Amino acid sequence: MPDAFPVEYLRHLRDEIKLLQRSGQLYPNATHVLLNDAESSKGRSARTLLLEKHGILETELAFKAIRDQSSVPFLRDFYEQQVIFKLLYQALPEWLGLTGHMIKAQHNAGQDWEQHDRGEIVLYPFPRPPVVVQPRFGQLVLFSSQQMLHRVMPAFKQRYALTTWMYHSPQQSAKDGRNVFYQSMDNAMNRASCEESAPLRSMVTKVLRSPFRRHLLKIIYEKEWAQSLQESHLHTEAFGQYMAMHKAESQVIETAITQMLGRFRAKDGGKNSKLPQTKKELMRWMEDVDNRKFVQNLQLPWF
């Protein structure tokens, strides 16, 4: 969403972030990873890995000590007046519940961005192609942070951003409204489906609309995922431990994909089934020209 706020207002926000930076009130951003390892299974306290990121400093406006300073009135107003959320809440359908399904809002406040500065946000709304979002001044980016893989490319110029997450408690009738909304999409897709490919399309639809889709994504974009981790974190001992876990997790997911496809084939005639046996066969089918339109038009329940 370009030009989400007036330019002068954005400059005030950026200048106040700079002030916090100069006064040493920003701290290194880090990923916190809770380990579910053998020590934890023996009843000992779970360990947390702290993975510090390259050159990213942050603070939280939830801290009163930060926002109550007289030198940051625009940041305080941004937080207390819910500048982004008030209007967005009005646009949300009543059935939408975001408990555990966060919308991430990132507002870029850095000026004079050029192509060689990099720092783009890359979204992976699979089965649609990746989307590269340039960090233009005043641009507001909204996406489902739990349902969509995303990364930030390495930046070669200092940039400023306000990032926040939106939750929304659903009404009691939310589940029914959600089902009606997505059922209408199902009916349209079913009418367009041909008989010969129906079993395979049905399987693909079930997989991509299930929680397993997020695991499948990690393998489809395995190289990008690993590269993003390598580029964004300091290579500490803790990071080495995490990457070993990452490799093991990828192997577990690969095995789970093969087992899942085997179960679908067993229900579809076993050895006589034409359903894919491996991840490569599944991806080859989805990338085929005749099937790509169906896959990319598949409506997914993002929320």
Phi, psi and omega in degrees: 000103183285154175050050183291333181221160179301145183302315183297321178298317180296322179296322177297316179299313181298316182296325179288326174296317177301320180298316178297323179294313182295330181270010174072025183262005173257146182234160183298134174285143181213151173270131178257121182243118178275121183275128175252072188251189183299324181297320180293322182293341178273006178095000179277163182297139177294144180264152177239128174269133178253111184251100183286143182263159180290118166057026179247120178248148184209169166207177180236131177288351174292340177283116180301324181298335178275305189282342182275002178288140181294343183277354182232054183296327182286322175295320178298315179296320179302319182283308189287328180271001180048055187306318181280316193287326185305312181286323181295321179301324180293335182272348183283138174293152185298330184281349186287122175242129185249016177293112184082001179230072190288146166260125178264131178243119178242123184247115183279129183236021179256131184269168171059040178284139175232162187308318184286353178285337181057207183083020180290153170270131176248122179255144181239079182277049183309136018272006174281161181293159176301151179240125179259122182250117179286138183281065181287148180302127177084001182279136178251125181246126180238132176199164178279107186287339180268333183263344185236122173298144179205157178210162174245127180290153178304137181254143180248014177213142180299134180226159184233141180207149171252123182240135179212167182234141182246130175245156181211117180284123184286156174288167181300325183271011186300320184299317180296316180296321179296316181297319179297317182299311183282334178295324179297326177291320179301315183300318179295319180292320182296324179294330183272353186275136178271156188296319185298320184263004185304312181300317181290320178294323178296317179296313181299318179299314180297317182295313184287341178262002180261165176301339181295340180306322182294326177289319179300320179302319183297331179275321178300319180253037185301317182294314180297321180299309181296319180298319179297318178297316181296319185282334188263345184245152171290141185272076180265177176298319179298321179294322177300318176299317182295319181294328175295319176296319180301315179297317179295320179297320179298320179293321178297317180295318178304314179297318181296324178296314179299317179295319180298314179297324177298321179293320177297318180294322180298325179278352185243032176102004176064239183297334181274356182292143177262006179288152182296149179260336185231167177299320181298318179294320178297313181293323179298320179293316183292331182271352178298141184304319183290337183256343187300319181297317178300313183296314184287338177269357180297123181276122182256145177281084183294335183227000000 
